[in-house]
Coordinates of C-alpha atoms in Angstrom, one line a residue:
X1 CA 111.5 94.2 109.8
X2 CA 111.6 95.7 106.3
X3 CA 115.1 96.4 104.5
X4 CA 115.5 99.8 104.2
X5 CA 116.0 101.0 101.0
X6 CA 119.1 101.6 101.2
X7 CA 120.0 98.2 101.5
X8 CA 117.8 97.0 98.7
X9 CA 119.3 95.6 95.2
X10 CA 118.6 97.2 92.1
X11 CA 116.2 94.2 91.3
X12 CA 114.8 94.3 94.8
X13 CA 113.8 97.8 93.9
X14 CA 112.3 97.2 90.6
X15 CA 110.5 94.9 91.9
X16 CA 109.1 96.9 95.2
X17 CA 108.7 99.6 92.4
X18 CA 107.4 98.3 89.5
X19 CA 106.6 100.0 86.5
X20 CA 103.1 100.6 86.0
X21 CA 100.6 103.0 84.0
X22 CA 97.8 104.5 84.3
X23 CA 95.4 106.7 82.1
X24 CA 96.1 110.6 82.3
X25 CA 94.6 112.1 85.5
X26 CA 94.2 116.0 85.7
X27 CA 95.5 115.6 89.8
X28 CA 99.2 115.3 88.1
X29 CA 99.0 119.2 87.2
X30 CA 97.2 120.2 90.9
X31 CA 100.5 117.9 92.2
X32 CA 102.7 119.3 89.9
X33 CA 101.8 122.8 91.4
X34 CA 101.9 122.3 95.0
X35 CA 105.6 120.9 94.7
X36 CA 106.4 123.6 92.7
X37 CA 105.2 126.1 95.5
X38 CA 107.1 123.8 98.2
X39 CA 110.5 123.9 96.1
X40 CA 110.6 128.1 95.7
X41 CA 109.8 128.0 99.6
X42 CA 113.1 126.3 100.0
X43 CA 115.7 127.0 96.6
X44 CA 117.7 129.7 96.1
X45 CA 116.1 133.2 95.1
X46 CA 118.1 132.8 91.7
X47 CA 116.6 132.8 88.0
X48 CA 116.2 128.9 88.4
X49 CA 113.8 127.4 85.9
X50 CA 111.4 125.0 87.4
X51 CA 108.9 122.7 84.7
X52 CA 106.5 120.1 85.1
X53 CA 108.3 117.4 82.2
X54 CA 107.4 113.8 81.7
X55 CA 104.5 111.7 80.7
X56 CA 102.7 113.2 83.3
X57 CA 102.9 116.7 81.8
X58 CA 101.6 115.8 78.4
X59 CA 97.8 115.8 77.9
X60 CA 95.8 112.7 77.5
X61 CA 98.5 109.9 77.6
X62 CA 98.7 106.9 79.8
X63 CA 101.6 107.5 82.1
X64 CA 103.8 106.3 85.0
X65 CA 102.0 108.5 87.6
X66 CA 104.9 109.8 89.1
X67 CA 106.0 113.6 88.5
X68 CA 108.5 114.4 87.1
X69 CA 110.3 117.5 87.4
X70 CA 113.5 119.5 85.5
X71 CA 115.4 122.3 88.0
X72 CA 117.7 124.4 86.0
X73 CA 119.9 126.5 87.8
X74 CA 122.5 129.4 86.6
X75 CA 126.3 128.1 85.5
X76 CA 127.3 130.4 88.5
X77 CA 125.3 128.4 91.0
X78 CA 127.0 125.7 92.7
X79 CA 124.6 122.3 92.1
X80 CA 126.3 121.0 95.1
X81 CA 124.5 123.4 97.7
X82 CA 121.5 123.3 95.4
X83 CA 121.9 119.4 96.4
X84 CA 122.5 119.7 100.2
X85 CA 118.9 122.1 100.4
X86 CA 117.0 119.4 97.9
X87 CA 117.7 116.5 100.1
X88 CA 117.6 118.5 103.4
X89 CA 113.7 118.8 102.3
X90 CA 112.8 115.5 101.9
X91 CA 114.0 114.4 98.5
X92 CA 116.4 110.9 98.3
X93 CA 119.4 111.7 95.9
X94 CA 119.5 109.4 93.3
X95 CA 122.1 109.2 90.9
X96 CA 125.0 112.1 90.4
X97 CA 127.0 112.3 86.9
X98 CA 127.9 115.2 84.1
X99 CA 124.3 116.2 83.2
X100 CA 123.0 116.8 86.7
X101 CA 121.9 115.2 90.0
X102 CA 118.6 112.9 90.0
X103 CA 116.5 112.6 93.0
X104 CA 113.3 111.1 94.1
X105 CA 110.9 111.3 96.8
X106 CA 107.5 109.0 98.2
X107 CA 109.3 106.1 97.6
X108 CA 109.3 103.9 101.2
X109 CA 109.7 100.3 102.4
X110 CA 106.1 99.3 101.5
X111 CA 106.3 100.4 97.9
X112 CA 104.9 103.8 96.4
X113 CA 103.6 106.9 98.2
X114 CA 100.4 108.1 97.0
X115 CA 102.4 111.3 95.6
X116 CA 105.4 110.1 93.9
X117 CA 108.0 113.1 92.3
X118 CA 111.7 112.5 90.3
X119 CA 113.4 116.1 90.5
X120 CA 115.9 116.8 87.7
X121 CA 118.3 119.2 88.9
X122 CA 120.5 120.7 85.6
X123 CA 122.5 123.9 84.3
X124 CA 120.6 125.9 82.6
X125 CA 120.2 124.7 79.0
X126 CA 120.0 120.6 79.4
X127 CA 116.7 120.3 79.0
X128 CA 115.5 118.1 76.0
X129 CA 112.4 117.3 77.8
X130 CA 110.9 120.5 77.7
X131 CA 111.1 120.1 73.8
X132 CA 109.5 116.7 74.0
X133 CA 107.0 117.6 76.2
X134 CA 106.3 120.7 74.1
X135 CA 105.8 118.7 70.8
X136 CA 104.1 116.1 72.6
X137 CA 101.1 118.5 73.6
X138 CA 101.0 120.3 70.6
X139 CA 101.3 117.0 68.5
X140 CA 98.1 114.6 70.3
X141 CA 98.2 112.1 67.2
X142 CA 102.5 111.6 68.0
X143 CA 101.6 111.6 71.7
X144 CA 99.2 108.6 71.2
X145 CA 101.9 107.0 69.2
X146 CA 104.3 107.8 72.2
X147 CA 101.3 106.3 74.3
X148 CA 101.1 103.0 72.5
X149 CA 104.9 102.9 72.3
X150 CA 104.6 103.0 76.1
X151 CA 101.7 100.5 76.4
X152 CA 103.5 98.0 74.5
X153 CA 106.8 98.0 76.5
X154 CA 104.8 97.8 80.3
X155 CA 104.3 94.4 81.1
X156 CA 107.6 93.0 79.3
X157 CA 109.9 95.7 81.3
X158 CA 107.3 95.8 84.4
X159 CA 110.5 94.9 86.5
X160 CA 113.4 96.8 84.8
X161 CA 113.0 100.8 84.8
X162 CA 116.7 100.5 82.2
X163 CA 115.7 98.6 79.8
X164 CA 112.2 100.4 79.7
X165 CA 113.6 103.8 79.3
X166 CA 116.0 102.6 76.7
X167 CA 113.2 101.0 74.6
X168 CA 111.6 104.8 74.5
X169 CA 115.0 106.5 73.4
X170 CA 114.9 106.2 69.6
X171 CA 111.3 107.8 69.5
X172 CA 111.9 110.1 72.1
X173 CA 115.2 111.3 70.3
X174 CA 113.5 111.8 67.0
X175 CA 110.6 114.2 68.5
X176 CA 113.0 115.7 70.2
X177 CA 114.9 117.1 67.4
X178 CA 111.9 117.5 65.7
X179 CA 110.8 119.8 68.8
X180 CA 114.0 121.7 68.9
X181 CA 114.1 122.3 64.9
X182 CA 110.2 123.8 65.2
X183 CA 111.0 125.9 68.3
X184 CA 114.5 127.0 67.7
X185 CA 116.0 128.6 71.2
X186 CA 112.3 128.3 72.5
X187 CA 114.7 127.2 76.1
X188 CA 117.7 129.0 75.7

């Protein structure tokens, strides 16, 4: 009998969920879409801010084909109920600390789901990624650098999802300033 995940390590994990790329497909939006219908079904009626972020949401790059997703919901909300109706719908939650609440769902036993999603749930306002994605589709010469960039750190971090998304900080950090200099309060 498989170990439940639960009971995985973090390298049993990385291994049963390698990193891996794969060139843009235009199912990511159509996937994007019909989680985004299935999440108003089931979050609160409030002026939440739901946004297709990630590799997967900019145009013509190689990506991780999972999709990712950034929630922001009103100060006055309380993130914890948000929680309780986001992983009373499926989700797994996957890490809780001062920026928000990470969760994932089609991970299982036997590796990845066909449809894989990481929800970002956030205040309103912490959303750097809509910036990068931003700059990213209106910058397709920067978003093959950010392509290659990607490319290059695959097979040496293939088993370690920290040490691939910290290789990606510095040149995700610079666009994203970039991004938020050009579109000043564009996600206020």
């Amino acid at each position: 009998m498989a170990k439940k995940l639960s009971e995985m390590t973090l390298e049993e994990l990385w291994h049963l969920f390698p990193i891996y790329l794969t060139e843009h497909n235009d199912k990511w939006d159509t996937w994007y879409n019909e989680e985004y219908q299935r999440l108003c079904a089931f979050l609160p009626n409030t002026k939440m801010r739901i946004n297709h972020i990630g590799s997967t949401a900019i145009k013509n790059i190689w990506a991780k084909p999972i999709i990712d997703i950034l929630a922001e919901i009103p100060l006055e909300n309380d993130i914890n109920n948000v929680k309780d109706l986001i992983v009373l719908n499926g989700y797994i939650c996957m890490a809780e600390n001062a920026q928000g609440i990470s969760f994932n769902k089609g991970y299982t036993e036997n590796g990845f789901a066909e449809k894989v999603f990481h929800l970002h749930l956030r205040y309103w306002g912490n959303n750097d990624e809509l910036y990068f994605r931003d700059y990213m589709n209106s910058n397709p010469v920067i978003a093959k650098e950010y392509e290659k960039l990607k490319l290059s750190l695959w097979k040496p971090y293939k088993y370690n999802r920290d040490g691939y998304t910290n290789a990606k900080h510095e040149f995700i950090s610079k666009y994203t300033q970039k991004a938020k200099d050009e579109y000043k309060g564009r996600y206020l």
